[in-house]
PDB file of C-alpha atoms in Angstrom:
ATOM      1  CA  UNK A  80     -62.559  35.903 -63.890  1.00  0.00           C
ATOM      2  CA  UNK A  81     -63.055  34.487 -67.312  1.00  0.00           C
ATOM      3  CA  UNK A  82     -64.264  30.969 -67.900  1.00  0.00           C
ATOM      4  CA  UNK A  83     -63.857  28.371 -70.594  1.00  0.00           C
ATOM      5  CA  UNK A  84     -67.113  29.430 -72.230  1.00  0.00           C
ATOM      6  CA  UNK A  85     -67.156  30.900 -75.739  1.00  0.00           C
ATOM      7  CA  UNK A  86     -66.494  34.632 -75.895  1.00  0.00           C
ATOM      8  CA  UNK A  87     -69.516  36.793 -76.495  1.00  0.00           C
ATOM      9  CA  UNK A  88     -67.829  40.203 -76.318  1.00  0.00           C
ATOM     10  CA  UNK A  89     -64.597  41.909 -77.263  1.00  0.00           C
ATOM     11  CA  UNK A  90     -63.847  42.655 -73.630  1.00  0.00           C
ATOM     12  CA  UNK A  91     -63.420  40.388 -70.611  1.00  0.00           C
ATOM     13  CA  UNK A  92     -65.714  40.533 -67.557  1.00  0.00           C
ATOM     14  CA  UNK A  93     -63.148  42.885 -65.959  1.00  0.00           C
ATOM     15  CA  UNK A  94     -63.699  45.349 -68.800  1.00  0.00           C
ATOM     16  CA  UNK A  95     -60.200  44.903 -70.237  1.00  0.00           C
ATOM     17  CA  UNK A  96     -59.135  43.625 -73.615  1.00  0.00           C
ATOM     18  CA  UNK A  97     -58.580  39.898 -73.914  1.00  0.00           C
ATOM     19  CA  UNK A  98     -54.956  38.706 -74.004  1.00  0.00           C
ATOM     20  CA  UNK A  99     -53.347  35.861 -75.886  1.00  0.00           C
ATOM     21  CA  UNK A 100     -51.075  33.551 -73.909  1.00  0.00           C
ATOM     22  CA  UNK A 101     -48.047  35.337 -75.411  1.00  0.00           C
ATOM     23  CA  UNK A 102     -49.386  38.747 -74.389  1.00  0.00           C
ATOM     24  CA  UNK A 103     -50.294  37.447 -70.932  1.00  0.00           C
ATOM     25  CA  UNK A 104     -46.814  36.000 -70.427  1.00  0.00           C
ATOM     26  CA  UNK A 105     -45.095  39.189 -71.553  1.00  0.00           C
ATOM     27  CA  UNK A 106     -47.219  41.304 -69.199  1.00  0.00           C
ATOM     28  CA  UNK A 107     -46.295  39.035 -66.267  1.00  0.00           C
ATOM     29  CA  UNK A 108     -42.617  38.951 -67.210  1.00  0.00           C
ATOM     30  CA  UNK A 109     -42.675  35.214 -67.867  1.00  0.00           C
ATOM     31  CA  UNK A 110     -42.034  32.984 -70.837  1.00  0.00           C
ATOM     32  CA  UNK A 111     -44.988  31.461 -72.626  1.00  0.00           C
ATOM     33  CA  UNK A 112     -43.676  28.022 -71.715  1.00  0.00           C
ATOM     34  CA  UNK A 113     -43.690  28.912 -68.003  1.00  0.00           C
ATOM     35  CA  UNK A 114     -47.218  30.295 -68.212  1.00  0.00           C
ATOM     36  CA  UNK A 115     -48.452  27.118 -69.904  1.00  0.00           C
ATOM     37  CA  UNK A 116     -46.709  25.063 -67.214  1.00  0.00           C
ATOM     38  CA  UNK A 117     -48.445  26.985 -64.431  1.00  0.00           C
ATOM     39  CA  UNK A 118     -51.761  26.538 -66.235  1.00  0.00           C
ATOM     40  CA  UNK A 119     -51.137  22.774 -66.521  1.00  0.00           C
ATOM     41  CA  UNK A 120     -50.695  22.650 -62.720  1.00  0.00           C
ATOM     42  CA  UNK A 121     -54.109  24.248 -62.269  1.00  0.00           C
ATOM     43  CA  UNK A 122     -52.668  27.513 -60.918  1.00  0.00           C
ATOM     44  CA  UNK A 123     -54.732  29.487 -63.445  1.00  0.00           C
ATOM     45  CA  UNK A 124     -58.467  29.145 -64.140  1.00  0.00           C
ATOM     46  CA  UNK A 125     -59.337  27.931 -67.654  1.00  0.00           C
ATOM     47  CA  UNK A 126     -59.134  30.613 -70.349  1.00  0.00           C
ATOM     48  CA  UNK A 127     -62.065  31.793 -72.388  1.00  0.00           C
ATOM     49  CA  UNK A 128     -62.399  30.276 -75.871  1.00  0.00           C
ATOM     50  CA  UNK A 129     -63.091  31.696 -79.299  1.00  0.00           C
ATOM     51  CA  UNK A 130     -62.852  28.880 -81.783  1.00  0.00           C
ATOM     52  CA  UNK A 131     -59.505  27.197 -81.191  1.00  0.00           C
ATOM     53  CA  UNK A 132     -57.936  30.288 -79.572  1.00  0.00           C
ATOM     54  CA  UNK A 133     -57.551  30.708 -75.798  1.00  0.00           C
ATOM     55  CA  UNK A 134     -57.956  34.175 -74.302  1.00  0.00           C
ATOM     56  CA  UNK A 135     -57.044  35.582 -70.891  1.00  0.00           C
ATOM     57  CA  UNK A 136     -58.003  38.673 -68.901  1.00  0.00           C
ATOM     58  CA  UNK A 137     -56.571  40.851 -66.123  1.00  0.00           C
ATOM     59  CA  UNK A 138     -57.701  38.316 -63.520  1.00  0.00           C
ATOM     60  CA  UNK A 139     -55.378  35.736 -65.045  1.00  0.00           C
ATOM     61  CA  UNK A 140     -52.593  38.310 -65.083  1.00  0.00           C
ATOM     62  CA  UNK A 141     -53.161  39.145 -61.406  1.00  0.00           C
ATOM     63  CA  UNK A 142     -52.843  35.458 -60.505  1.00  0.00           C
ATOM     64  CA  UNK A 143     -49.648  35.125 -62.513  1.00  0.00           C
ATOM     65  CA  UNK A 144     -48.242  38.167 -60.731  1.00  0.00           C
ATOM     66  CA  UNK A 145     -49.177  36.625 -57.389  1.00  0.00           C
ATOM     67  CA  UNK A 146     -47.494  33.332 -58.320  1.00  0.00           C
ATOM     68  CA  UNK A 147     -44.313  35.157 -59.311  1.00  0.00           C
ATOM     69  CA  UNK A 148     -44.343  37.307 -56.155  1.00  0.00           C
ATOM     70  CA  UNK A 149     -44.853  34.283 -53.901  1.00  0.00           C
ATOM     71  CA  UNK A 150     -42.024  32.405 -55.607  1.00  0.00           C
ATOM     72  CA  UNK A 151     -39.765  35.419 -55.172  1.00  0.00           C
ATOM     73  CA  UNK A 152     -40.548  35.257 -51.452  1.00  0.00           C
ATOM     74  CA  UNK A 153     -39.596  31.618 -51.083  1.00  0.00           C
ATOM     75  CA  UNK A 154     -42.945  29.861 -51.525  1.00  0.00           C
ATOM     76  CA  UNK A 155     -42.754  26.511 -53.300  1.00  0.00           C
ATOM     77  CA  UNK A 156     -45.090  25.713 -56.195  1.00  0.00           C
ATOM     78  CA  UNK A 157     -46.794  23.135 -53.973  1.00  0.00           C
ATOM     79  CA  UNK A 158     -47.494  25.787 -51.318  1.00  0.00           C
ATOM     80  CA  UNK A 159     -48.709  28.235 -53.970  1.00  0.00           C
ATOM     81  CA  UNK A 160     -50.996  25.573 -55.432  1.00  0.00           C
ATOM     82  CA  UNK A 161     -52.529  24.886 -52.008  1.00  0.00           C
ATOM     83  CA  UNK A 162     -53.088  28.575 -51.403  1.00  0.00           C
ATOM     84  CA  UNK A 163     -54.587  29.368 -54.808  1.00  0.00           C
ATOM     85  CA  UNK A 164     -56.964  26.427 -54.424  1.00  0.00           C
ATOM     86  CA  UNK A 165     -58.584  28.389 -51.579  1.00  0.00           C
ATOM     87  CA  UNK A 166     -58.973  31.582 -53.646  1.00  0.00           C
ATOM     88  CA  UNK A 167     -62.396  31.877 -55.331  1.00  0.00           C
ATOM     89  CA  UNK A 168     -62.233  31.590 -59.120  1.00  0.00           C
ATOM     90  CA  UNK A 169     -64.221  34.836 -59.416  1.00  0.00           C
ATOM     91  CA  UNK A 170     -61.902  36.872 -57.150  1.00  0.00           C
ATOM     92  CA  UNK A 171     -61.359  40.237 -58.830  1.00  0.00           C
ATOM     93  CA  UNK A 172     -58.060  41.943 -59.552  1.00  0.00           C
ATOM     94  CA  UNK A 173     -58.261  44.195 -56.491  1.00  0.00           C
ATOM     95  CA  UNK A 174     -58.909  41.270 -54.138  1.00  0.00           C
ATOM     96  CA  UNK A 175     -55.956  39.367 -55.587  1.00  0.00           C
ATOM     97  CA  UNK A 176     -53.718  42.414 -55.174  1.00  0.00           C
ATOM     98  CA  UNK A 177     -54.714  42.764 -51.510  1.00  0.00           C
ATOM     99  CA  UNK A 178     -54.083  39.087 -50.836  1.00  0.00           C
ATOM    100  CA  UNK A 179     -50.682  39.348 -52.520  1.00  0.00           C
ATOM    101  CA  UNK A 180     -49.870  42.329 -50.292  1.00  0.00           C
ATOM    102  CA  UNK A 181     -50.841  40.427 -47.148  1.00  0.00           C
ATOM    103  CA  UNK A 182     -48.798  37.372 -48.125  1.00  0.00           C
ATOM    104  CA  UNK A 183     -45.619  38.891 -49.514  1.00  0.00           C
ATOM    105  CA  UNK A 184     -45.182  42.025 -47.423  1.00  0.00           C
ATOM    106  CA  UNK A 185     -44.410  39.947 -44.334  1.00  0.00           C
ATOM    107  CA  UNK A 186     -42.201  37.401 -46.100  1.00  0.00           C
ATOM    108  CA  UNK A 187     -38.492  37.937 -46.647  1.00  0.00           C
ATOM    109  CA  UNK A 188     -37.095  36.398 -49.786  1.00  0.00           C
ATOM    110  CA  UNK A 189     -34.376  33.780 -49.525  1.00  0.00           C
ATOM    111  CA  UNK A 190     -32.505  31.440 -51.844  1.00  0.00           C
ATOM    112  CA  UNK A 191     -34.339  28.692 -53.680  1.00  0.00           C
ATOM    113  CA  UNK A 192     -33.833  24.979 -53.216  1.00  0.00           C
ATOM    114  CA  UNK A 193     -30.130  24.186 -52.795  1.00  0.00           C
ATOM    115  CA  UNK A 194     -27.977  21.085 -52.992  1.00  0.00           C
ATOM    116  CA  UNK A 195     -25.896  20.165 -49.941  1.00  0.00           C
ATOM    117  CA  UNK A 196     -22.819  21.752 -51.494  1.00  0.00           C
ATOM    118  CA  UNK A 197     -24.737  24.921 -52.357  1.00  0.00           C
ATOM    119  CA  UNK A 198     -26.151  25.022 -48.823  1.00  0.00           C
ATOM    120  CA  UNK A 199     -22.654  24.925 -47.329  1.00  0.00           C
ATOM    121  CA  UNK A 200     -21.512  27.637 -49.722  1.00  0.00           C
ATOM    122  CA  UNK A 201     -24.483  29.750 -48.635  1.00  0.00           C
ATOM    123  CA  UNK A 202     -23.599  29.082 -44.966  1.00  0.00           C
ATOM    124  CA  UNK A 203     -19.933  29.850 -45.726  1.00  0.00           C
ATOM    125  CA  UNK A 204     -18.814  26.762 -43.785  1.00  0.00           C
ATOM    126  CA  UNK A 205     -18.970  22.980 -43.747  1.00  0.00           C
ATOM    127  CA  UNK A 206     -22.046  21.542 -42.034  1.00  0.00           C
ATOM    128  CA  UNK A 207     -22.187  18.130 -40.407  1.00  0.00           C
ATOM    129  CA  UNK A 208     -25.330  16.010 -40.677  1.00  0.00           C
ATOM    130  CA  UNK A 209     -26.049  16.747 -37.007  1.00  0.00           C
ATOM    131  CA  UNK A 210     -25.712  20.503 -37.546  1.00  0.00           C
ATOM    132  CA  UNK A 211     -28.055  20.390 -40.533  1.00  0.00           C
ATOM    133  CA  UNK A 212     -30.539  18.424 -38.419  1.00  0.00           C
ATOM    134  CA  UNK A 213     -30.321  21.012 -35.610  1.00  0.00           C
ATOM    135  CA  UNK A 214     -30.902  23.953 -37.988  1.00  0.00           C
ATOM    136  CA  UNK A 215     -33.858  22.090 -39.484  1.00  0.00           C
ATOM    137  CA  UNK A 216     -35.255  21.390 -36.015  1.00  0.00           C
ATOM    138  CA  UNK A 217     -34.951  25.065 -35.138  1.00  0.00           C
ATOM    139  CA  UNK A 218     -37.181  25.815 -38.128  1.00  0.00           C
ATOM    140  CA  UNK A 219     -34.525  27.669 -40.118  1.00  0.00           C
ATOM    141  CA  UNK A 220     -34.220  25.063 -42.874  1.00  0.00           C
ATOM    142  CA  UNK A 221     -36.624  22.981 -44.962  1.00  0.00           C
ATOM    143  CA  UNK A 222     -35.515  19.666 -46.445  1.00  0.00           C
ATOM    144  CA  UNK A 223     -37.105  17.783 -49.333  1.00  0.00           C
ATOM    145  CA  UNK A 224     -36.191  14.587 -51.134  1.00  0.00           C
ATOM    146  CA  UNK A 225     -33.540  12.139 -50.051  1.00  0.00           C
ATOM    147  CA  UNK A 226     -30.216  10.777 -51.217  1.00  0.00           C
ATOM    148  CA  UNK A 227     -28.891  12.419 -54.372  1.00  0.00           C
ATOM    149  CA  UNK A 228     -32.190  14.256 -54.878  1.00  0.00           C
ATOM    150  CA  UNK A 229     -32.107  15.817 -51.387  1.00  0.00           C
ATOM    151  CA  UNK A 230     -32.628  19.581 -51.498  1.00  0.00           C
ATOM    152  CA  UNK A 231     -32.514  22.319 -48.860  1.00  0.00           C
ATOM    153  CA  UNK A 232     -34.335  25.637 -48.552  1.00  0.00           C
ATOM    154  CA  UNK A 233     -32.946  28.097 -45.975  1.00  0.00           C
ATOM    155  CA  UNK A 234     -35.585  30.334 -44.434  1.00  0.00           C
ATOM    156  CA  UNK A 235     -35.212  33.716 -42.771  1.00  0.00           C
ATOM    157  CA  UNK A 236     -33.006  33.282 -39.708  1.00  0.00           C
ATOM    158  CA  UNK A 237     -30.788  30.592 -41.225  1.00  0.00           C
ATOM    159  CA  UNK A 238     -27.678  32.766 -40.847  1.00  0.00           C
ATOM    160  CA  UNK A 239     -28.452  33.257 -37.142  1.00  0.00           C
ATOM    161  CA  UNK A 240     -28.770  29.495 -36.645  1.00  0.00           C
ATOM    162  CA  UNK A 241     -25.397  28.933 -38.324  1.00  0.00           C
ATOM    163  CA  UNK A 242     -23.758  31.489 -36.030  1.00  0.00           C
ATOM    164  CA  UNK A 243     -25.291  29.797 -32.985  1.00  0.00           C
ATOM    165  CA  UNK A 244     -23.508  26.581 -33.950  1.00  0.00           C
ATOM    166  CA  UNK A 245     -20.167  28.357 -33.376  1.00  0.00           C
ATOM    167  CA  UNK A 246     -21.067  29.370 -29.823  1.00  0.00           C
ATOM    168  CA  UNK A 247     -20.411  27.255 -26.759  1.00  0.00           C
ATOM    169  CA  UNK A 248     -24.130  26.702 -26.202  1.00  0.00           C
ATOM    170  CA  UNK A 249     -25.632  23.224 -25.622  1.00  0.00           C
ATOM    171  CA  UNK A 250     -27.885  22.031 -28.426  1.00  0.00           C
ATOM    172  CA  UNK A 251     -30.578  21.301 -25.837  1.00  0.00           C
ATOM    173  CA  UNK A 252     -30.519  24.975 -24.847  1.00  0.00           C
ATOM    174  CA  UNK A 253     -30.871  26.090 -28.462  1.00  0.00           C
ATOM    175  CA  UNK A 254     -33.818  23.744 -28.902  1.00  0.00           C
ATOM    176  CA  UNK A 255     -35.601  25.087 -25.816  1.00  0.00           C
ATOM    177  CA  UNK A 256     -34.940  28.682 -26.848  1.00  0.00           C
ATOM    178  CA  UNK A 257     -36.222  27.934 -30.351  1.00  0.00           C
ATOM    179  CA  UNK A 258     -39.382  26.328 -28.982  1.00  0.00           C
ATOM    180  CA  UNK A 259     -40.020  29.313 -26.691  1.00  0.00           C
ATOM    181  CA  UNK A 260     -39.537  31.858 -29.478  1.00  0.00           C
ATOM    182  CA  UNK A 261     -41.692  29.881 -31.897  1.00  0.00           C
ATOM    183  CA  UNK A 262     -44.477  29.534 -29.352  1.00  0.00           C
ATOM    184  CA  UNK A 263     -44.626  33.202 -28.427  1.00  0.00           C
ATOM    185  CA  UNK A 264     -43.924  34.584 -31.894  1.00  0.00           C
ATOM    186  CA  UNK A 265     -46.688  32.474 -33.437  1.00  0.00           C
ATOM    187  CA  UNK A 266     -49.197  33.802 -30.911  1.00  0.00           C
ATOM    188  CA  UNK A 267     -48.004  37.375 -31.468  1.00  0.00           C
ATOM    189  CA  UNK A 268     -48.062  37.028 -35.256  1.00  0.00           C
ATOM    190  CA  UNK A 269     -51.623  35.666 -35.192  1.00  0.00           C
ATOM    191  CA  UNK A 270     -52.841  38.541 -33.027  1.00  0.00           C
ATOM    192  CA  UNK A 271     -51.046  41.240 -35.015  1.00  0.00           C
ATOM    193  CA  UNK A 272     -52.290  39.782 -38.313  1.00  0.00           C
ATOM    194  CA  UNK A 273     -55.856  39.848 -37.028  1.00  0.00           C
ATOM    195  CA  UNK A 274     -55.457  43.474 -35.964  1.00  0.00           C
ATOM    196  CA  UNK A 275     -53.968  44.377 -39.348  1.00  0.00           C
ATOM    197  CA  UNK A 276     -56.838  42.670 -41.153  1.00  0.00           C
ATOM    198  CA  UNK A 277     -59.601  44.216 -39.028  1.00  0.00           C
ATOM    199  CA  UNK A 278     -58.197  47.711 -38.539  1.00  0.00           C
ATOM    200  CA  UNK A 279     -56.285  48.379 -41.773  1.00  0.00           C
ATOM    201  CA  UNK A 280     -57.164  46.057 -44.638  1.00  0.00           C
ATOM    202  CA  UNK A 281     -60.914  45.633 -44.264  1.00  0.00           C
ATOM    203  CA  UNK A 282     -61.751  49.365 -43.867  1.00  0.00           C
ATOM    204  CA  UNK A 283     -59.842  50.034 -47.108  1.00  0.00           C
ATOM    205  CA  UNK A 284     -61.462  47.132 -48.964  1.00  0.00           C
ATOM    206  CA  UNK A 285     -64.955  48.229 -47.844  1.00  0.00           C
ATOM    207  CA  UNK A 286     -64.451  51.657 -49.365  1.00  0.00           C
ATOM    208  CA  UNK A 287     -66.924  52.151 -52.242  1.00  0.00           C
ATOM    209  CA  UNK A 288     -64.121  53.677 -54.313  1.00  0.00           C
ATOM    210  CA  UNK A 289     -61.546  50.947 -53.694  1.00  0.00           C
ATOM    211  CA  UNK A 290     -59.359  50.502 -56.791  1.00  0.00           C
ATOM    212  CA  UNK A 291     -56.292  48.644 -57.999  1.00  0.00           C
ATOM    213  CA  UNK A 292     -54.210  51.752 -57.202  1.00  0.00           C
ATOM    214  CA  UNK A 293     -55.460  51.533 -53.618  1.00  0.00           C
ATOM    215  CA  UNK A 294     -54.479  47.861 -53.471  1.00  0.00           C
ATOM    216  CA  UNK A 295     -50.977  48.632 -54.736  1.00  0.00           C
ATOM    217  CA  UNK A 296     -50.662  51.466 -52.201  1.00  0.00           C
ATOM    218  CA  UNK A 297     -51.779  49.042 -49.494  1.00  0.00           C
ATOM    219  CA  UNK A 298     -48.992  46.639 -50.501  1.00  0.00           C
ATOM    220  CA  UNK A 299     -46.429  49.412 -50.034  1.00  0.00           C
ATOM    221  CA  UNK A 300     -48.000  50.457 -46.723  1.00  0.00           C
ATOM    222  CA  UNK A 301     -47.960  46.927 -45.331  1.00  0.00           C
ATOM    223  CA  UNK A 302     -44.297  46.535 -46.315  1.00  0.00           C
ATOM    224  CA  UNK A 303     -43.427  49.683 -44.354  1.00  0.00           C
ATOM    225  CA  UNK A 304     -45.583  48.477 -41.485  1.00  0.00           C
ATOM    226  CA  UNK A 305     -43.652  45.184 -41.442  1.00  0.00           C
ATOM    227  CA  UNK A 306     -40.354  47.022 -40.978  1.00  0.00           C
ATOM    228  CA  UNK A 307     -41.726  49.231 -38.197  1.00  0.00           C
ATOM    229  CA  UNK A 308     -43.398  46.280 -36.475  1.00  0.00           C
ATOM    230  CA  UNK A 309     -40.143  44.291 -36.413  1.00  0.00           C
ATOM    231  CA  UNK A 310     -38.294  47.280 -34.981  1.00  0.00           C
ATOM    232  CA  UNK A 311     -41.017  47.725 -32.346  1.00  0.00           C
ATOM    233  CA  UNK A 312     -40.866  44.026 -31.382  1.00  0.00           C
ATOM    234  CA  UNK A 313     -37.073  44.192 -30.933  1.00  0.00           C
ATOM    235  CA  UNK A 314     -37.372  47.347 -28.818  1.00  0.00           C
ATOM    236  CA  UNK A 315     -40.162  45.824 -26.719  1.00  0.00           C
ATOM    237  CA  UNK A 316     -38.094  42.691 -26.099  1.00  0.00           C
ATOM    238  CA  UNK A 317     -35.098  44.777 -25.025  1.00  0.00           C
ATOM    239  CA  UNK A 318     -37.268  46.733 -22.579  1.00  0.00           C
ATOM    240  CA  UNK A 319     -38.762  43.539 -21.196  1.00  0.00           C
ATOM    241  CA  UNK A 320     -35.330  41.905 -20.845  1.00  0.00           C
ATOM    242  CA  UNK A 321     -34.001  44.957 -18.998  1.00  0.00           C
ATOM    243  CA  UNK A 322     -37.014  44.888 -16.688  1.00  0.00           C
ATOM    244  CA  UNK A 323     -36.472  41.175 -15.927  1.00  0.00           C
ATOM    245  CA  UNK A 324     -32.779  41.798 -15.152  1.00  0.00           C
ATOM    246  CA  UNK A 325     -33.630  44.767 -12.936  1.00  0.00           C
ATOM    247  CA  UNK A 326     -36.172  42.721 -10.940  1.00  0.00           C
ATOM    248  CA  UNK A 327     -33.637  39.938 -10.557  1.00  0.00           C
ATOM    249  CA  UNK A 328     -31.015  42.334  -9.206  1.00  0.00           C
ATOM    250  CA  UNK A 329     -33.465  43.859  -6.742  1.00  0.00           C
ATOM    251  CA  UNK A 330     -34.393  40.415  -5.392  1.00  0.00           C
ATOM    252  CA  UNK A 331     -30.740  39.564  -4.873  1.00  0.00           C
TER     253      UNK A 331
END
């Protein structure tokens, strides 16, 4: 990654040509104003300097692409800022591509922050304060601000929570079911992520010929793996539920 030091070569440390902020923005599919805003938040390392001109390299571009991908998958700027703060400033393009693959391939995009009226339009029904509170408690909705500045961000599963409100199911039962699913799914997700990291990602990253093309292929592979994993989890739950019912019938 480039630094704020004066340039001493025509190429960046990554071996690519230096980019102006306009060129960087165009390559990332962003406006120059947006790129400068992200830089002002500290989401990009300082550019290199030649006189009064600022120059950027492919490492800056990779971070911009990560920021855009994370936003497309529902991450707030605050969450992105916290994450990027943990990424080493000298992380290379390939490392950033792998991290983007790990973060975005398992995240399903949803709508951005919504007003209360927009939230109800998205839910396709009116929502009482109690119903909004229940959906939030179930983990299917994030709320920020208060009063007129209150905003809502539905997360994956919001539609399911809305449908549950129309069933004759006690709220206490929904809460207990939500707690049980969250508890077991968190443990399963942690274990599967560790397996993915140790058995898939790390062997590829340790390859002496690992390249950006390999990182992009990994992103596609992990996305396919996400789909197959979800299907396998649903099938496994159905088998387990059938086994529980069968045992119950035998006991009776």
